mmCIF file of C-alpha atoms in Angstrom:
data_model
loop_
_atom_site.group_PDB
_atom_site.id
_atom_site.type_symbol
_atom_site.label_atom_id
_atom_site.label_comp_id
_atom_site.label_asym_id
_atom_site.label_seq_id
_atom_site.Cartn_x
_atom_site.Cartn_y
_atom_site.Cartn_z
ATOM 1 C CA GLY A 27 -48.522 -87.467 182.029
ATOM 2 C CA VAL A 28 -52.151 -88.124 181.465
ATOM 3 C CA ASP A 29 -54.270 -86.775 178.525
ATOM 4 C CA ALA A 30 -56.638 -84.443 179.674
ATOM 5 C CA LEU A 31 -59.671 -82.107 178.149
ATOM 6 C CA TYR A 32 -60.337 -79.299 180.064
ATOM 7 C CA PHE A 33 -63.681 -77.210 179.955
ATOM 8 C CA VAL A 34 -66.088 -74.988 181.100
ATOM 9 C CA THR A 35 -69.643 -76.259 181.914
ATOM 10 C CA ALA A 36 -72.928 -74.505 180.461
ATOM 11 C CA ASP A 37 -73.050 -73.185 183.737
ATOM 12 C CA GLY A 38 -69.512 -71.828 183.848
ATOM 13 C CA ALA A 39 -67.757 -74.404 186.350
ATOM 14 C CA PRO A 40 -64.416 -75.682 185.116
ATOM 15 C CA GLY A 41 -63.735 -79.165 184.528
ATOM 16 C CA ARG A 42 -61.448 -81.987 183.578
ATOM 17 C CA ALA A 43 -62.024 -85.036 181.481
ATOM 18 C CA VAL A 44 -59.264 -87.677 181.576
ATOM 19 C CA VAL A 45 -59.283 -89.429 178.360
ATOM 20 C CA PRO A 46 -59.454 -92.984 178.454
ATOM 21 C CA VAL A 47 -56.664 -95.445 178.462
ATOM 22 C CA GLY A 48 -57.672 -99.235 176.585
ATOM 23 C CA ASP A 49 -61.340 -99.961 177.668
ATOM 24 C CA ALA A 50 -60.976 -97.581 180.899
ATOM 25 C CA PRO A 51 -64.060 -95.473 180.918
ATOM 26 C CA ALA A 52 -63.887 -91.379 180.763
ATOM 27 C CA GLN A 53 -63.599 -89.926 184.341
ATOM 28 C CA LEU A 54 -65.265 -86.307 184.470
ATOM 29 C CA THR A 55 -64.802 -84.009 187.483
ATOM 30 C CA LEU A 56 -65.253 -80.596 188.029
ATOM 31 C CA LEU A 57 -62.277 -78.388 189.260
ATOM 32 C CA THR A 58 -62.168 -77.409 192.837
ATOM 33 C CA GLY A 59 -59.937 -75.290 195.181
ATOM 34 C CA ASP A 60 -60.726 -72.081 196.403
ATOM 35 C CA LEU A 61 -62.894 -70.253 193.999
ATOM 36 C CA ARG A 62 -63.666 -66.394 194.539
ATOM 37 C CA VAL A 63 -65.329 -65.477 191.066
ATOM 38 C CA GLY A 64 -68.299 -63.368 191.959
ATOM 39 C CA SER A 65 -67.477 -61.536 188.813
ATOM 40 C CA GLY A 66 -69.268 -63.295 186.214
ATOM 41 C CA ARG A 67 -69.108 -67.125 184.842
ATOM 42 C CA PHE A 68 -66.026 -68.752 183.153
ATOM 43 C CA ILE A 69 -66.674 -68.407 179.155
ATOM 44 C CA ALA A 70 -63.497 -69.485 178.033
ATOM 45 C CA ALA A 71 -60.329 -72.224 178.825
ATOM 46 C CA THR A 72 -56.876 -72.972 177.839
ATOM 47 C CA HIS A 73 -54.010 -75.219 179.331
ATOM 48 C CA SER A 74 -51.005 -73.840 180.925
ATOM 49 C CA ALA A 75 -47.537 -75.667 181.739
ATOM 50 C CA ASP A 76 -48.901 -75.928 185.368
ATOM 51 C CA GLY A 77 -52.547 -76.374 185.181
ATOM 52 C CA MET A 78 -55.744 -74.634 183.209
ATOM 53 C CA ILE A 79 -56.266 -70.894 182.516
ATOM 54 C CA PHE A 80 -59.841 -69.731 182.530
ATOM 55 C CA ALA A 81 -61.656 -66.428 181.417
ATOM 56 C CA THR A 82 -65.062 -64.538 182.202
ATOM 57 C CA ALA A 83 -65.663 -61.551 179.935
ATOM 58 C CA SER A 84 -63.250 -59.560 181.948
ATOM 59 C CA GLU A 85 -61.082 -61.491 184.032
ATOM 60 C CA ILE A 86 -58.470 -64.140 183.949
ATOM 61 C CA TRP A 87 -58.164 -67.003 186.505
ATOM 62 C CA ARG A 88 -55.471 -69.777 186.841
ATOM 63 C CA TYR A 89 -55.764 -73.180 188.380
ATOM 64 C CA ASP A 90 -52.865 -74.908 189.616
ATOM 65 C CA ARG A 91 -53.379 -79.037 189.000
ATOM 66 C CA GLN A 92 -50.498 -79.754 192.007
ATOM 67 C CA ALA A 93 -51.915 -77.199 194.173
ATOM 68 C CA ARG A 94 -55.554 -77.740 193.503
ATOM 69 C CA GLY A 95 -55.952 -73.892 193.805
ATOM 70 C CA TRP A 96 -56.633 -70.764 192.215
ATOM 71 C CA THR A 97 -54.914 -67.326 191.817
ATOM 72 C CA GLY A 98 -56.696 -64.204 190.032
ATOM 73 C CA PRO A 99 -58.429 -62.240 189.121
ATOM 74 C CA ALA A 100 -56.325 -60.544 186.766
ATOM 75 C CA SER A 101 -57.888 -57.984 184.290
ATOM 76 C CA GLY A 102 -58.312 -59.074 180.617
ATOM 77 C CA PRO A 103 -57.881 -56.419 178.232
ATOM 78 C CA LYS A 104 -59.239 -53.134 179.220
ATOM 79 C CA GLY A 105 -62.575 -52.378 177.568
ATOM 80 C CA GLU A 106 -62.806 -55.244 175.540
ATOM 81 C CA ALA A 107 -65.267 -58.764 176.788
ATOM 82 C CA ILE A 108 -63.135 -62.150 176.295
ATOM 83 C CA VAL A 109 -64.847 -64.672 174.125
ATOM 84 C CA ALA A 110 -61.776 -67.574 173.688
ATOM 85 C CA LEU A 111 -58.484 -68.335 175.185
ATOM 86 C CA GLU A 112 -55.287 -69.952 173.717
ATOM 87 C CA GLN A 113 -51.720 -70.742 175.666
ATOM 88 C CA ALA A 114 -49.452 -70.895 172.612
ATOM 89 C CA ASP A 115 -45.643 -68.829 173.356
ATOM 90 C CA GLY A 116 -47.897 -66.514 175.795
ATOM 91 C CA LEU A 117 -51.541 -65.959 176.712
ATOM 92 C CA PHE A 118 -53.608 -64.921 173.538
ATOM 93 C CA ALA A 119 -57.258 -63.298 173.976
ATOM 94 C CA ARG A 120 -59.705 -62.914 171.199
ATOM 95 C CA THR A 121 -62.249 -60.281 172.621
ATOM 96 C CA GLN A 122 -66.241 -59.516 170.967
ATOM 97 C CA SER A 123 -64.879 -57.219 169.002
ATOM 98 C CA GLY A 124 -62.699 -59.619 166.707
ATOM 99 C CA ARG A 125 -59.510 -58.168 168.320
ATOM 100 C CA ILE A 126 -56.497 -60.634 169.351
ATOM 101 C CA PHE A 127 -54.502 -59.414 172.538
ATOM 102 C CA ARG A 128 -51.558 -60.978 174.257
ATOM 103 C CA GLU A 129 -50.563 -60.649 177.909
ATOM 104 C CA ASN A 130 -47.230 -60.200 179.030
ATOM 105 C CA ASN A 131 -46.578 -59.821 182.885
ATOM 106 C CA GLY A 132 -50.087 -58.831 183.398
ATOM 107 C CA GLU A 133 -50.228 -56.036 180.249
ATOM 108 C CA TRP A 134 -52.090 -56.727 177.349
ATOM 109 C CA SER A 135 -51.034 -55.623 173.923
ATOM 110 C CA THR A 136 -53.348 -55.760 170.843
ATOM 111 C CA VAL A 137 -51.598 -58.453 168.118
ATOM 112 C CA LEU A 138 -54.321 -58.276 165.641
ATOM 113 C CA GLY A 139 -57.095 -55.427 165.738
ATOM 114 C CA ARG A 140 -60.123 -55.341 163.359
ATOM 115 C CA GLY A 141 -60.850 -51.506 163.082
ATOM 116 C CA ASP A 142 -62.630 -50.997 160.235
ATOM 117 C CA GLN A 143 -62.981 -52.943 157.288
ATOM 118 C CA VAL A 144 -60.368 -52.497 154.344
ATOM 119 C CA GLN A 145 -61.750 -50.415 151.580
ATOM 120 C CA ILE A 146 -59.451 -50.557 148.830
ATOM 121 C CA PRO A 147 -58.652 -54.060 147.880
ATOM 122 C CA SER A 148 -55.110 -55.336 147.430
ATOM 123 C CA ALA A 149 -55.305 -55.919 144.031
ATOM 124 C CA ALA A 150 -55.969 -52.197 143.606
ATOM 125 C CA ILE A 151 -53.745 -50.686 145.784
ATOM 126 C CA ASP A 152 -51.504 -48.029 143.283
ATOM 127 C CA ASP A 153 -49.685 -46.553 145.883
ATOM 128 C CA ALA A 154 -48.583 -46.310 149.379
ATOM 129 C CA VAL A 155 -46.401 -44.105 151.829
ATOM 130 C CA SER A 156 -45.559 -44.347 155.352
ATOM 131 C CA VAL A 157 -46.126 -41.144 157.570
ATOM 132 C CA GLU A 158 -45.466 -40.367 161.218
ATOM 133 C CA GLY A 159 -45.946 -44.507 161.977
ATOM 134 C CA ALA A 160 -49.300 -44.434 159.837
ATOM 135 C CA LEU A 161 -49.425 -46.278 156.437
ATOM 136 C CA TYR A 162 -51.642 -44.822 153.857
ATOM 137 C CA LEU A 163 -53.001 -46.567 151.063
ATOM 138 C CA ALA A 164 -54.289 -45.548 147.622
ATOM 139 C CA GLY A 165 -56.185 -47.158 145.069
ATOM 140 C CA ARG A 166 -59.714 -46.822 143.050
ATOM 141 C CA GLY A 167 -59.632 -42.709 144.050
ATOM 142 C CA ARG A 168 -59.575 -43.405 147.613
ATOM 143 C CA VAL A 169 -56.969 -43.250 150.523
ATOM 144 C CA GLN A 170 -57.317 -45.430 153.756
ATOM 145 C CA ARG A 171 -54.970 -45.454 156.624
ATOM 146 C CA TYR A 172 -53.745 -48.479 158.428
ATOM 147 C CA LEU A 173 -52.096 -48.140 161.865
ATOM 148 C CA PRO A 174 -49.331 -51.079 162.646
ATOM 149 C CA ASP A 175 -49.217 -50.592 166.012
ATOM 150 C CA GLU A 176 -52.674 -50.974 166.749
ATOM 151 C CA ALA A 177 -52.919 -53.565 163.876
ATOM 152 C CA GLN A 178 -55.906 -51.920 162.291
ATOM 153 C CA PHE A 179 -57.295 -49.879 159.517
ATOM 154 C CA SER A 180 -59.030 -46.391 160.150
ATOM 155 C CA GLY A 181 -61.763 -45.432 157.368
ATOM 156 C CA LEU A 182 -61.243 -43.313 154.538
ATOM 157 C CA CYS A 183 -59.281 -40.524 154.684
ATOM 158 C CA ARG A 184 -62.130 -37.869 155.246
ATOM 159 C CA TRP A 185 -59.525 -34.833 153.983
ATOM 160 C CA CYS A 186 -59.355 -36.372 150.317
ATOM 161 C CA ALA A 187 -62.371 -34.601 148.406
ATOM 162 C CA ARG A 188 -60.908 -34.928 145.296
ATOM 163 C CA PRO A 189 -59.570 -38.052 143.462
ATOM 164 C CA ALA A 190 -56.432 -39.016 145.173
ATOM 165 C CA ARG A 191 -53.499 -38.435 143.102
ATOM 166 C CA SER A 192 -50.274 -40.869 143.332
ATOM 167 C CA PRO A 193 -46.954 -39.328 143.255
ATOM 168 C CA ALA A 194 -45.545 -42.059 141.544
ATOM 169 C CA SER A 195 -47.954 -42.461 138.880
ATOM 170 C CA GLY A 196 -49.505 -38.813 138.649
ATOM 171 C CA PRO A 197 -52.884 -39.004 137.336
ATOM 172 C CA PRO A 198 -55.968 -39.680 139.351
ATOM 173 C CA LEU A 199 -56.452 -43.342 140.753
ATOM 174 C CA GLN A 200 -59.477 -45.155 139.872
#
């Protein structure tokens, strides 16, 4: 196969640059075919086994090199703006919110979500308990919830009006 770099121009047009072999010059071409975008310019691109995958902020378009044609649009992660794509054991999208999603048969699931920032440094965690699918971390007189299914932290627990007590250690956490 020919080594090539697929890119998106500043105007959102998809292109292909063939890596030169020996003294041959690089070949730059814009991809062609029946593209029915009308819904925004391309902002991200990645390769696939049979072509390229491009994204607008909310849609995924695929370009087949053999057929020289387009399929799409497919929806991106709901309510999120795509900023980057990567194809590696599946299609992954990073969104403006900092979350990473994986596509599986047209459905997107959160792989890594930012949510609220961690409020308790890992070295300060004195206790942890899992309740109904959530992990509660305690330390420095605070409790913060982590939601594994959503891969994100929520804010500090509001119901903790007094210093948190660790069932394992007894005294208030510092």
